[in-house]
Coordinates of C-alpha atoms in Angstrom, one line a residue:
Chain A
M184 CA 96.3 -47.5 -53.9
S185 CA 93.1 -48.4 -52.2
P186 CA 90.0 -49.7 -54.0
V187 CA 86.8 -47.8 -54.1
S188 CA 85.3 -47.5 -50.6
A189 CA 81.8 -48.7 -50.2
A190 CA 80.9 -45.4 -48.7
D191 CA 81.9 -43.6 -51.8
V192 CA 79.3 -45.1 -54.1
L193 CA 75.6 -45.4 -54.0
I194 CA 74.0 -48.5 -55.7
A195 CA 70.3 -48.0 -56.5
A196 CA 67.7 -50.0 -58.4
C197 CA 66.5 -48.2 -61.5
G198 CA 63.5 -50.4 -62.4
P199 CA 63.7 -54.1 -63.1
A200 CA 66.3 -53.9 -65.8
A201 CA 68.8 -51.3 -64.7
I202 CA 71.0 -50.3 -61.7
R203 CA 72.4 -46.8 -61.1
V204 CA 75.8 -46.5 -59.4
S205 CA 76.6 -43.0 -58.3
G206 CA 79.8 -41.7 -56.9
C207 CA 79.5 -39.7 -53.7
S208 CA 83.0 -39.3 -52.6
G209 CA 82.8 -35.5 -52.7
D210 CA 85.5 -35.5 -55.3
R211 CA 83.9 -35.0 -58.8
E212 CA 87.0 -36.0 -60.7
Q213 CA 87.3 -39.2 -58.7
D214 CA 83.6 -40.0 -59.1
W215 CA 83.9 -39.6 -62.8
R216 CA 86.9 -41.8 -63.1
V217 CA 85.3 -44.5 -60.9
V218 CA 82.0 -44.7 -62.9
H219 CA 83.9 -44.9 -66.2
H220 CA 86.3 -47.5 -64.9
L221 CA 83.3 -49.5 -63.6
A222 CA 81.6 -49.4 -67.0
R223 CA 84.8 -50.5 -68.8
S224 CA 85.4 -53.2 -66.2
L225 CA 81.9 -54.6 -66.6
A226 CA 82.2 -54.5 -70.4
R227 CA 85.6 -56.3 -70.3
R228 CA 84.3 -59.0 -67.9
G229 CA 81.2 -59.5 -69.9
G230 CA 78.8 -62.1 -68.4
L231 CA 75.4 -63.3 -69.1
G232 CA 72.6 -60.8 -69.2
L233 CA 74.5 -57.5 -69.0
T234 CA 73.4 -55.5 -72.0
G235 CA 75.5 -52.3 -71.5
S236 CA 76.4 -49.3 -69.4
I237 CA 75.9 -45.6 -69.8
P238 CA 78.6 -43.8 -67.8
T239 CA 78.2 -40.0 -67.5
Y240 CA 79.6 -37.5 -65.0
E241 CA 79.2 -38.9 -61.5
S242 CA 77.0 -41.9 -62.2
V243 CA 76.7 -45.0 -64.5
L244 CA 73.5 -46.7 -65.5
I245 CA 74.1 -50.5 -65.9
E246 CA 71.4 -52.2 -68.0
F247 CA 70.7 -55.9 -67.9
D248 CA 68.1 -58.4 -69.2
P249 CA 66.0 -59.6 -66.3
M250 CA 65.1 -62.7 -68.3
L251 CA 68.7 -63.8 -68.0
V252 CA 70.1 -62.4 -64.8
S253 CA 68.7 -61.1 -61.5
A254 CA 69.3 -57.6 -60.1
T255 CA 71.0 -59.2 -57.1
A256 CA 73.5 -61.0 -59.2
V257 CA 74.2 -57.8 -61.2
A258 CA 74.8 -55.9 -57.9
E259 CA 77.2 -58.6 -56.8
R260 CA 79.1 -58.2 -60.1
I261 CA 79.2 -54.5 -59.6
R262 CA 80.7 -54.8 -56.1
E263 CA 83.3 -57.2 -57.4
S264 CA 84.3 -54.9 -60.2
L265 CA 84.4 -51.9 -57.8
D266 CA 86.8 -53.8 -55.6
A267 CA 89.2 -54.1 -58.5
I268 CA 89.2 -50.4 -59.4
T269 CA 91.9 -48.0 -58.5
P270 CA 90.1 -44.6 -58.2
D271 CA 93.2 -42.6 -58.9
E272 CA 94.0 -44.3 -62.1
A273 CA 93.6 -42.0 -65.2
L274 CA 90.9 -43.1 -67.7
S275 CA 93.5 -43.3 -70.5
S276 CA 97.3 -43.5 -70.3
A277 CA 97.6 -41.7 -73.6
P278 CA 94.5 -39.5 -74.2
Q279 CA 94.0 -38.3 -77.8
T280 CA 93.5 -34.7 -78.6
F281 CA 91.0 -33.5 -81.2
T282 CA 91.0 -30.0 -82.7
I283 CA 87.6 -29.0 -84.0
P284 CA 87.4 -26.0 -86.3
V285 CA 84.4 -23.7 -85.7
L286 CA 82.8 -20.9 -87.6
Y287 CA 81.4 -18.7 -84.8
G288 CA 78.4 -16.4 -84.8
G289 CA 76.2 -15.2 -87.6
E290 CA 73.9 -17.8 -89.3
M291 CA 76.1 -20.6 -87.9
G292 CA 75.9 -19.4 -84.3
P293 CA 72.6 -17.6 -83.9
D294 CA 72.7 -17.4 -80.1
L295 CA 76.2 -16.0 -79.8
D296 CA 75.1 -12.5 -79.0
D297 CA 72.4 -13.7 -76.5
V298 CA 75.0 -15.8 -74.7
A299 CA 77.3 -12.8 -74.5
R300 CA 74.6 -10.7 -73.1
L301 CA 73.4 -13.3 -70.6
I302 CA 76.9 -13.8 -69.1
G303 CA 78.0 -10.2 -69.4
L304 CA 80.8 -10.6 -72.0
E305 CA 81.4 -9.2 -75.5
A306 CA 80.7 -11.7 -78.3
E307 CA 84.4 -11.7 -79.2
D308 CA 85.2 -12.6 -75.6
V309 CA 82.8 -15.5 -75.7
I310 CA 84.6 -16.8 -78.8
R311 CA 88.0 -16.3 -77.2
V312 CA 87.1 -18.0 -73.9
H313 CA 85.4 -20.9 -75.8
Q314 CA 88.4 -21.6 -78.0
E315 CA 91.1 -20.9 -75.4
S316 CA 89.7 -23.6 -73.1
N317 CA 91.0 -27.1 -73.0
Y318 CA 88.2 -29.6 -72.6
T319 CA 88.0 -33.2 -71.4
V320 CA 85.4 -35.5 -73.0
R321 CA 83.4 -36.4 -69.9
C322 CA 81.0 -38.8 -71.6
L323 CA 79.1 -39.6 -74.8
G324 CA 75.6 -38.3 -74.8
A325 CA 72.6 -37.7 -77.1
P326 CA 72.4 -37.1 -79.9
G327 CA 74.5 -39.6 -81.6
G328 CA 77.4 -39.8 -79.2
S329 CA 78.0 -36.1 -78.5
P330 CA 81.2 -35.3 -76.5
M331 CA 79.9 -33.9 -73.3
L332 CA 82.4 -31.2 -72.1
D333 CA 82.8 -29.0 -69.0
G334 CA 82.7 -25.2 -69.1
P335 CA 83.9 -22.9 -70.3
F336 CA 82.2 -19.9 -68.8
P337 CA 82.3 -18.8 -65.2
V338 CA 78.6 -18.4 -65.0
P339 CA 76.0 -20.9 -66.2
V340 CA 74.2 -20.2 -69.5
P341 CA 70.5 -20.6 -69.3
R342 CA 68.8 -23.1 -71.6
L343 CA 66.6 -21.7 -74.4
S344 CA 63.1 -20.9 -73.1
S345 CA 61.8 -22.5 -76.3
P346 CA 63.9 -25.4 -77.6
R347 CA 64.4 -25.7 -81.4
A348 CA 62.6 -28.5 -83.1
S349 CA 65.8 -29.4 -85.0
V350 CA 69.4 -28.2 -85.0
P351 CA 71.8 -29.5 -87.6
A352 CA 74.8 -31.8 -87.2
G353 CA 78.0 -30.0 -86.4
V354 CA 76.4 -27.4 -84.1
V355 CA 78.6 -26.1 -81.3
S356 CA 76.6 -25.3 -78.3
V357 CA 76.7 -24.4 -74.6
A358 CA 74.2 -24.7 -71.7
G359 CA 74.6 -24.5 -67.9
R360 CA 78.3 -25.2 -67.3
Q361 CA 78.5 -27.7 -70.2
A362 CA 79.6 -27.5 -73.8
T363 CA 79.3 -29.9 -76.7
V364 CA 79.3 -30.3 -80.5
A365 CA 76.5 -32.3 -82.1
P366 CA 77.4 -35.3 -84.3
A367 CA 73.8 -35.6 -85.6
S368 CA 70.7 -33.4 -86.2
A369 CA 68.2 -33.4 -83.3
P370 CA 65.9 -31.1 -81.3
G371 CA 67.9 -28.8 -79.0
G372 CA 67.5 -26.5 -76.1
W373 CA 71.1 -25.4 -75.9
S374 CA 72.5 -22.1 -77.1
V375 CA 74.2 -22.4 -80.5
I376 CA 77.3 -20.3 -80.9
G377 CA 78.9 -21.8 -84.0
R378 CA 79.2 -24.8 -86.2
T379 CA 82.0 -27.1 -87.4
P380 CA 82.2 -28.3 -91.0
L381 CA 83.6 -31.6 -89.9
T382 CA 81.7 -34.9 -89.8
L383 CA 81.9 -36.5 -86.3
L384 CA 79.5 -39.5 -86.7
D385 CA 80.5 -42.2 -89.2
L386 CA 78.0 -45.1 -89.3
T387 CA 80.4 -47.1 -91.5
R388 CA 83.1 -47.3 -88.8
E389 CA 83.6 -48.5 -85.3
P390 CA 83.8 -46.7 -83.1
L391 CA 81.1 -44.5 -84.6
V392 CA 82.6 -41.4 -83.1
P393 CA 86.4 -41.1 -82.9
Y394 CA 86.7 -39.7 -79.4
A395 CA 86.2 -41.5 -76.0
P396 CA 85.7 -40.3 -72.4
G397 CA 89.0 -39.1 -71.2
D398 CA 90.2 -37.7 -74.5
R399 CA 90.8 -33.9 -75.0
I400 CA 89.0 -31.5 -77.3
R401 CA 89.9 -27.9 -78.3
F402 CA 88.1 -25.6 -80.6
T403 CA 89.8 -23.3 -83.2
R404 CA 88.2 -20.4 -85.0
I405 CA 87.9 -20.5 -88.8
N406 CA 86.4 -18.3 -91.5
E407 CA 83.8 -19.1 -94.1
E408 CA 86.3 -20.0 -96.8
T409 CA 87.9 -22.6 -94.5
F410 CA 84.5 -23.8 -93.5
D411 CA 83.6 -24.5 -97.1
A412 CA 87.0 -26.1 -97.8
L413 CA 86.7 -28.5 -94.8
S414 CA 83.1 -29.3 -95.3
G415 CA 82.3 -33.0 -94.9
E416 CA 85.8 -34.0 -93.8
R417 CA 86.0 -36.5 -91.0
L418 CA 87.2 -35.5 -87.5
Q419 CA 90.4 -37.2 -86.6
A420 CA 92.7 -37.1 -83.7
D421 CA 95.6 -34.6 -83.9
G422 CA 98.6 -36.3 -85.5
A423 CA 96.5 -39.1 -87.2
T424 CA 97.4 -39.8 -90.8
K425 CA 94.8 -38.5 -93.2
Chain B
M88 CA 67.1 -68.4 -106.4
T89 CA 66.2 -65.2 -104.7
G90 CA 63.0 -64.5 -102.9
G91 CA 61.3 -61.9 -100.7
L92 CA 58.5 -59.5 -100.9
R93 CA 57.6 -56.2 -102.5
V94 CA 55.8 -53.5 -100.6
D95 CA 52.6 -52.3 -102.4
G96 CA 51.5 -49.8 -99.8
A97 CA 52.7 -48.5 -96.5
G98 CA 51.8 -45.7 -94.1
V99 CA 54.4 -46.0 -91.3
A100 CA 56.3 -49.2 -91.5
V101 CA 59.9 -50.1 -90.8
V102 CA 62.2 -53.1 -90.5
T103 CA 63.3 -53.5 -86.9
D104 CA 64.4 -56.1 -84.3
L105 CA 64.6 -56.3 -80.5
G106 CA 67.0 -53.3 -80.4
R107 CA 70.5 -52.1 -80.5
S108 CA 71.8 -53.2 -77.1
R109 CA 75.3 -51.9 -77.9
G110 CA 73.9 -48.4 -78.7
P111 CA 73.5 -46.8 -75.3
A112 CA 77.1 -47.1 -74.3
V113 CA 78.0 -44.9 -77.2
G114 CA 75.2 -42.5 -77.0
L115 CA 72.6 -44.1 -79.3
P116 CA 69.2 -45.2 -78.0
V117 CA 68.4 -48.9 -77.9
N118 CA 65.3 -48.5 -80.1
G119 CA 63.8 -51.7 -81.6
A120 CA 60.2 -53.1 -81.5
L121 CA 58.1 -51.2 -79.1
D122 CA 56.0 -54.3 -78.3
Q123 CA 58.8 -56.8 -77.7
Y124 CA 56.4 -59.7 -76.8
S125 CA 54.5 -59.5 -80.1
A126 CA 57.7 -59.2 -82.1
R127 CA 59.2 -62.2 -80.4
V128 CA 56.1 -64.3 -80.9
A129 CA 55.9 -63.4 -84.6
N130 CA 59.4 -64.6 -85.1
I131 CA 58.9 -67.8 -83.0
L132 CA 55.8 -68.6 -85.1
V133 CA 57.9 -68.7 -88.3
A134 CA 60.8 -70.6 -86.7
N135 CA 63.1 -67.6 -86.7
S136 CA 65.4 -66.4 -83.9
E137 CA 63.5 -64.0 -81.7
G138 CA 65.9 -61.1 -82.5
D139 CA 65.7 -61.5 -86.3
P140 CA 64.6 -58.5 -88.4
I141 CA 60.8 -58.1 -88.6
I142 CA 58.4 -55.5 -90.0
E143 CA 56.8 -53.1 -87.6
V144 CA 53.6 -51.5 -89.0
T145 CA 52.4 -48.5 -87.1
A146 CA 48.7 -47.4 -87.2
F147 CA 48.2 -47.4 -91.0
D148 CA 47.3 -50.1 -93.6
F149 CA 50.1 -52.1 -95.1
A150 CA 50.2 -54.4 -98.2
F151 CA 52.8 -56.4 -99.9
T152 CA 53.2 -59.1 -102.6
A153 CA 55.1 -62.3 -102.0
E154 CA 57.8 -62.7 -104.6
S155 CA 58.5 -66.3 -103.5
D156 CA 56.7 -68.7 -101.3
L157 CA 56.8 -67.3 -97.8
L158 CA 55.8 -68.5 -94.3
I159 CA 54.6 -65.4 -92.4
A160 CA 53.1 -64.6 -89.1
V161 CA 51.3 -61.4 -88.0
T162 CA 51.0 -60.3 -84.3
G163 CA 50.5 -57.2 -82.3
A164 CA 47.7 -54.7 -82.7
P165 CA 44.6 -56.4 -84.3
M166 CA 44.2 -55.8 -88.0
T167 CA 42.3 -57.6 -90.7
L168 CA 44.8 -59.9 -92.6
L169 CA 43.9 -60.8 -96.1
V170 CA 45.8 -63.2 -98.4
D171 CA 44.5 -62.7 -102.0
G172 CA 41.3 -61.4 -100.5
I173 CA 40.8 -64.3 -98.1
E174 CA 40.8 -63.5 -94.4
R175 CA 43.4 -65.3 -92.3
S176 CA 44.2 -65.3 -88.6
M177 CA 46.8 -63.3 -86.8
W178 CA 48.9 -65.0 -84.1
E179 CA 49.6 -68.1 -86.1
P180 CA 51.8 -69.2 -89.1
V181 CA 50.3 -68.4 -92.5
S182 CA 51.7 -69.9 -95.7
V183 CA 51.5 -67.7 -98.8
G184 CA 52.5 -68.6 -102.3
A185 CA 54.6 -66.6 -104.8
G186 CA 52.6 -63.8 -106.3
Q187 CA 49.9 -63.7 -103.6
Q188 CA 49.0 -60.3 -102.2
I189 CA 49.0 -59.8 -98.4
A190 CA 47.0 -56.9 -97.0
L191 CA 46.8 -55.6 -93.5
Y192 CA 44.1 -53.0 -92.8
E193 CA 41.9 -51.3 -90.3
M194 CA 43.9 -51.5 -87.1
A195 CA 41.0 -51.9 -84.7
A196 CA 42.9 -51.1 -81.5
G197 CA 46.5 -50.7 -80.4
L198 CA 49.2 -49.0 -82.5
R199 CA 51.8 -51.5 -83.7
T200 CA 51.5 -54.8 -85.7
Y201 CA 54.4 -57.1 -86.5
V202 CA 55.0 -59.2 -89.6
A203 CA 57.6 -61.9 -89.5
V204 CA 58.8 -63.9 -92.5
H205 CA 60.6 -67.2 -92.2
S206 CA 64.4 -66.8 -92.6
S207 CA 63.9 -63.1 -92.1
F208 CA 65.3 -60.2 -94.2
D209 CA 68.6 -59.3 -95.5
V210 CA 69.0 -55.7 -94.3
P211 CA 71.9 -53.5 -93.2
V212 CA 72.9 -53.5 -89.5
L213 CA 74.5 -50.9 -87.3
L214 CA 76.2 -52.2 -84.1
D215 CA 74.6 -55.6 -84.8
S216 CA 71.0 -54.3 -85.1
C217 CA 68.8 -53.2 -88.0
A218 CA 66.6 -51.1 -85.7
P219 CA 66.0 -47.7 -87.3
D220 CA 67.6 -44.7 -85.5
T221 CA 66.0 -41.5 -86.6
V222 CA 68.8 -39.4 -85.0
A223 CA 71.7 -41.2 -86.6
G224 CA 69.7 -41.5 -89.9
F225 CA 69.8 -45.2 -90.1
G226 CA 67.3 -47.9 -90.9
V227 CA 65.0 -49.4 -93.6
I228 CA 61.8 -47.4 -93.9
L229 CA 59.2 -49.2 -96.1
T230 CA 57.3 -47.4 -98.8
A231 CA 55.4 -48.6 -101.9
G232 CA 57.9 -50.3 -104.2
T233 CA 60.5 -51.3 -101.5
N234 CA 61.9 -54.8 -102.2
L235 CA 62.8 -56.8 -99.2
A236 CA 64.9 -59.9 -99.8
V237 CA 64.7 -62.9 -97.5
R238 CA 67.9 -64.3 -96.3
E239 CA 67.3 -67.7 -97.8
V240 CA 64.6 -69.4 -99.8
G241 CA 64.1 -72.8 -98.2
P242 CA 62.1 -75.8 -99.4
S243 CA 58.5 -74.9 -100.5
I244 CA 56.6 -74.3 -97.3
V245 CA 53.2 -74.2 -99.0
N246 CA 51.2 -76.8 -97.2
P247 CA 47.5 -77.4 -97.4
Y248 CA 47.2 -77.8 -93.6
F249 CA 48.2 -74.1 -93.2
D250 CA 45.0 -73.0 -94.9
M251 CA 43.1 -74.1 -91.8
S252 CA 43.9 -73.4 -88.2
L253 CA 44.6 -77.0 -87.2
F254 CA 46.7 -76.3 -84.3
N255 CA 45.8 -74.7 -81.0
L256 CA 49.0 -72.9 -80.3
D257 CA 47.7 -71.3 -77.1
V258 CA 49.5 -68.1 -77.7
M259 CA 48.7 -65.5 -75.1
I260 CA 47.3 -62.6 -77.0
P261 CA 47.7 -59.3 -75.1
Y262 CA 44.6 -57.2 -74.7
V263 CA 45.0 -53.8 -76.3
G264 CA 42.6 -50.9 -76.2
G265 CA 40.6 -49.5 -73.3
E266 CA 42.3 -48.3 -70.2
A267 CA 45.8 -49.8 -70.1
V268 CA 47.2 -50.7 -66.6
I269 CA 50.9 -49.9 -66.5
D270 CA 53.0 -51.4 -63.7
V271 CA 55.8 -49.2 -62.4
T272 CA 58.5 -49.7 -59.7
D273 CA 59.8 -46.9 -57.6
G274 CA 62.4 -44.8 -59.4
P275 CA 65.8 -44.0 -57.8
D276 CA 64.8 -40.4 -57.3
A277 CA 61.2 -41.0 -56.0
D278 CA 62.2 -39.3 -52.7
Q279 CA 62.5 -36.0 -54.6
F280 CA 58.7 -36.1 -55.0
E281 CA 57.9 -36.6 -51.3
G282 CA 54.3 -35.8 -50.5
T283 CA 52.9 -35.9 -54.0
R284 CA 54.5 -39.0 -55.6
S285 CA 51.3 -41.1 -54.9
R286 CA 49.4 -38.9 -57.3
L287 CA 50.8 -41.1 -60.0
F288 CA 48.4 -43.8 -58.8
H289 CA 45.3 -41.7 -58.0
A290 CA 43.7 -41.2 -61.3
P291 CA 44.2 -42.1 -65.0
Y292 CA 46.4 -40.1 -67.4
V293 CA 45.5 -39.3 -71.0
V294 CA 48.2 -39.9 -73.6
T295 CA 48.7 -36.9 -75.8
A296 CA 49.4 -36.7 -79.6
K297 CA 53.0 -35.6 -78.9
S298 CA 53.9 -39.2 -78.1
N299 CA 56.2 -41.4 -80.2
H300 CA 58.9 -44.1 -79.9
I301 CA 61.1 -41.7 -77.9
G302 CA 58.5 -41.2 -75.2
L303 CA 54.8 -40.8 -74.3
R304 CA 53.5 -37.6 -73.0
M305 CA 50.5 -37.7 -70.7
T306 CA 48.2 -35.2 -69.0
G307 CA 46.8 -35.8 -65.5
Q308 CA 47.6 -35.0 -61.9
L309 CA 51.3 -34.4 -61.8
P310 CA 53.6 -35.2 -58.9
V311 CA 55.7 -32.1 -57.9
R312 CA 59.4 -32.2 -57.4
T313 CA 60.4 -30.8 -54.0
S314 CA 64.1 -30.3 -54.6
T315 CA 65.3 -27.7 -57.1
D316 CA 68.9 -28.9 -57.4
E317 CA 70.1 -29.0 -61.0
V318 CA 70.6 -32.7 -62.0
V319 CA 73.7 -33.3 -64.1
S320 CA 73.0 -35.3 -67.2
R321 CA 73.0 -39.1 -66.5
G322 CA 71.9 -42.3 -68.0
V323 CA 68.1 -42.9 -67.9
P324 CA 66.5 -46.3 -68.3
V325 CA 63.9 -47.1 -70.9
G326 CA 60.6 -46.8 -69.0
A327 CA 61.7 -43.8 -66.8
V328 CA 58.8 -41.7 -65.6
E329 CA 59.8 -38.0 -65.4
V330 CA 58.1 -34.7 -64.7
P331 CA 59.8 -32.1 -66.9
P332 CA 58.8 -28.4 -66.7
G333 CA 55.3 -27.9 -68.2
D334 CA 52.1 -29.7 -67.7
E335 CA 52.8 -33.2 -68.9
L336 CA 54.2 -36.4 -67.5
L337 CA 56.9 -38.0 -69.7
V338 CA 57.4 -41.7 -69.9
L339 CA 60.5 -42.6 -71.9
H340 CA 60.4 -45.6 -74.4
R341 CA 63.0 -47.4 -76.4
G342 CA 63.9 -44.4 -78.6
R343 CA 64.9 -42.3 -75.6
G344 CA 68.1 -40.2 -75.6
V345 CA 70.3 -42.2 -73.3
T346 CA 71.1 -39.3 -71.0
A347 CA 68.9 -36.7 -69.4
G348 CA 68.8 -34.3 -66.5
Y349 CA 65.5 -34.9 -64.9
P350 CA 64.9 -37.0 -61.7
V351 CA 63.4 -40.5 -62.3
L352 CA 60.2 -40.8 -60.3
A353 CA 59.3 -44.3 -61.3
V354 CA 60.3 -47.0 -63.9
V355 CA 57.8 -48.9 -66.1
T356 CA 58.3 -52.7 -66.0
P357 CA 59.4 -54.5 -69.2
L358 CA 56.0 -56.1 -69.8
A359 CA 54.2 -52.8 -69.2
L360 CA 56.5 -51.2 -71.8
D361 CA 55.0 -53.5 -74.4
A362 CA 51.5 -52.4 -73.3
L363 CA 52.6 -48.8 -73.7
G364 CA 53.9 -49.6 -77.2
Q365 CA 50.3 -50.3 -78.1
V366 CA 48.7 -47.2 -76.5
R367 CA 47.2 -44.6 -78.8
P368 CA 47.0 -40.8 -78.3
G369 CA 43.8 -40.0 -76.5
Q370 CA 43.8 -43.4 -74.7
H371 CA 43.7 -43.5 -70.9
I372 CA 46.3 -45.3 -68.9
R373 CA 46.4 -46.1 -65.2
F374 CA 49.7 -46.6 -63.3
R375 CA 49.9 -49.5 -60.7
H376 CA 52.7 -49.8 -58.2
T377 CA 54.7 -53.0 -58.1
T378 CA 58.1 -54.2 -56.9
V379 CA 61.2 -55.3 -58.8
E380 CA 60.7 -58.8 -57.4
R381 CA 57.2 -59.0 -58.7
A382 CA 58.2 -57.6 -62.1
D383 CA 60.9 -60.2 -62.3
E384 CA 58.4 -63.0 -61.7
N385 CA 56.2 -61.7 -64.5
V386 CA 59.2 -61.5 -66.8
R387 CA 60.1 -65.1 -66.0
A388 CA 56.6 -66.3 -66.6
W389 CA 56.6 -64.5 -69.9
R390 CA 59.9 -66.1 -70.9
A391 CA 58.5 -69.6 -70.0
H392 CA 55.5 -69.0 -72.1
L393 CA 57.7 -68.0 -75.1
D394 CA 59.8 -71.1 -74.6
R395 CA 56.8 -73.4 -74.5
L396 CA 55.5 -71.7 -77.7
R397 CA 58.8 -72.4 -79.3
Q398 CA 58.6 -76.1 -78.4
R399 CA 55.0 -76.4 -79.7
I400 CA 56.0 -74.8 -83.0
N401 CA 59.0 -77.1 -83.4
T402 CA 56.7 -80.1 -82.8
I403 CA 54.2 -78.9 -85.4
Y404 CA 56.9 -78.3 -88.1
A405 CA 58.4 -81.7 -87.3
C406 CA 54.9 -83.3 -87.7
L407 CA 54.4 -81.6 -91.0
G408 CA 57.7 -83.0 -92.2
I409 CA 59.4 -79.6 -92.6
Q410 CA 61.9 -80.1 -89.9
S411 CA 64.4 -78.0 -91.9
L412 CA 62.5 -75.0 -90.6
V413 CA 63.4 -75.8 -87.1
E414 CA 66.8 -74.5 -86.0
P415 CA 68.4 -75.9 -82.9
G416 CA 69.3 -73.9 -79.8
Q417 CA 66.6 -71.3 -80.0
L418 CA 65.2 -71.8 -76.5
G419 CA 65.8 -69.0 -74.2
S420 CA 67.6 -69.9 -71.0
V421 CA 65.4 -69.8 -68.0
D422 CA 66.3 -71.4 -64.7
N423 CA 63.1 -70.7 -62.9
R424 CA 60.0 -71.8 -64.9
S425 CA 56.6 -71.1 -63.6
E426 CA 53.1 -71.3 -65.0
P427 CA 52.4 -68.4 -67.3
T428 CA 49.8 -65.9 -66.2
L429 CA 48.1 -63.2 -68.0
E430 CA 49.2 -60.8 -65.4
G431 CA 51.2 -58.0 -66.7
I432 CA 50.5 -59.0 -70.3
T433 CA 47.0 -57.6 -70.3

């Protein structure tokens, strides 16, 4: 088990209050694990002036308060943390799985037919592929801690030429080679193929969203009756006691 | 005894603080006061901690009634401050009595004015911050009739000396209005704009009406990206200068979504972000290149100025015999103090 090689990461200033660390090992999975391990290691060690980290796919943005700590000192802490990381180690020894019920198409998924046409599938096949895939939560993104997922289609789905000013919470969408479900209402340029009746974001709890990078997500098709019956319930990990 | 204030009229006004630093790690923007310097000064002037909740007034008039004796301070964009019809100064402590009406009107320049009240407000917090988050649907938005309770009502702070400006506090008052000069450092992806990146510094940009706390959109000569690789979503800093498809430059501010897929051409310095927080649609701004080292020096000078202001305020309150206003341990930690300059603040 070797630590992260200096050649496998790029450390770049990102203005006076942030540093970007990018993985460039050539192995996407390894880069993803390294940047998330780094974010967790820095959070665990704490230290004056570090305000937080935003780990995503192959990079992590590390933010600090330049009134309290210099960029040089932060870079030094980053190198120390990298030396203690095992790149092969899984992000979580016991990842949780979340099953998200989705009402596909129609009013809830206005772009389903367009997505089908753009990638050369029937709408039913789009739904089948979307719900047969197993997804790993790569990172939490906007809006409101969305689980950013890979896939599931073999060809990228173009973004909407004219983004919507507002899409509601619960929307299940795809773009490029990514998929997600939105915990909060926000403007959106992704194609909407369905919606979940479950609530993902709970401002009265910590963590605010129940999943973390490394957890698994799968989607399951439901009908309108089930949608109404489940409306407003909170998303919980499979096997969690209600 | 309870105390606080009642809002009589508000256009766009919220209770905020220096931001939700725990937010970005879980996908929430940092948010918080868009002019952090003015927000910190207002809190220092009323002997609060710099990160205490504070009122941010955007663009429109604001009025409230004191429901108990209050010590307030108003900073940020210049407005006329009236207490029961009598004009008082911004950028210094103002003592108001229970029942008095406070009116802020006619913002002459800039965009955001801050009102701090001693002992601050008892408001809900999310991840340790009261800063509104429009996406998560969190925060205290002030409208006519809103009651804001102060955390504690201390000894009466009505003091005849406060009716006159007896003290030269020597607060640096940032200049707002006119053509704002915005310092930027090279972004991590500046090389993707090879050949045209210097356009950023050639001519002024005009801020458009589509600007808000998430980001400012500007028209002007746009640098052109040379690579067409798709950038996978990644963390973007507050202050990131991006060139999205279309005909506008985008500068992200504190309400920015924490991840995005555009290359970062340049990054606005912390002090210049405060200046951008005061820029109105239609105003011209000019970018100026700086280095991280130079930006750090300016931040340290700014910190030293705030620390000295805190010391002067403590001395004044001690002289007035209201030592109870002064809490210990509120000095920021700075190891490298230098003379404050107006550079970067203007």
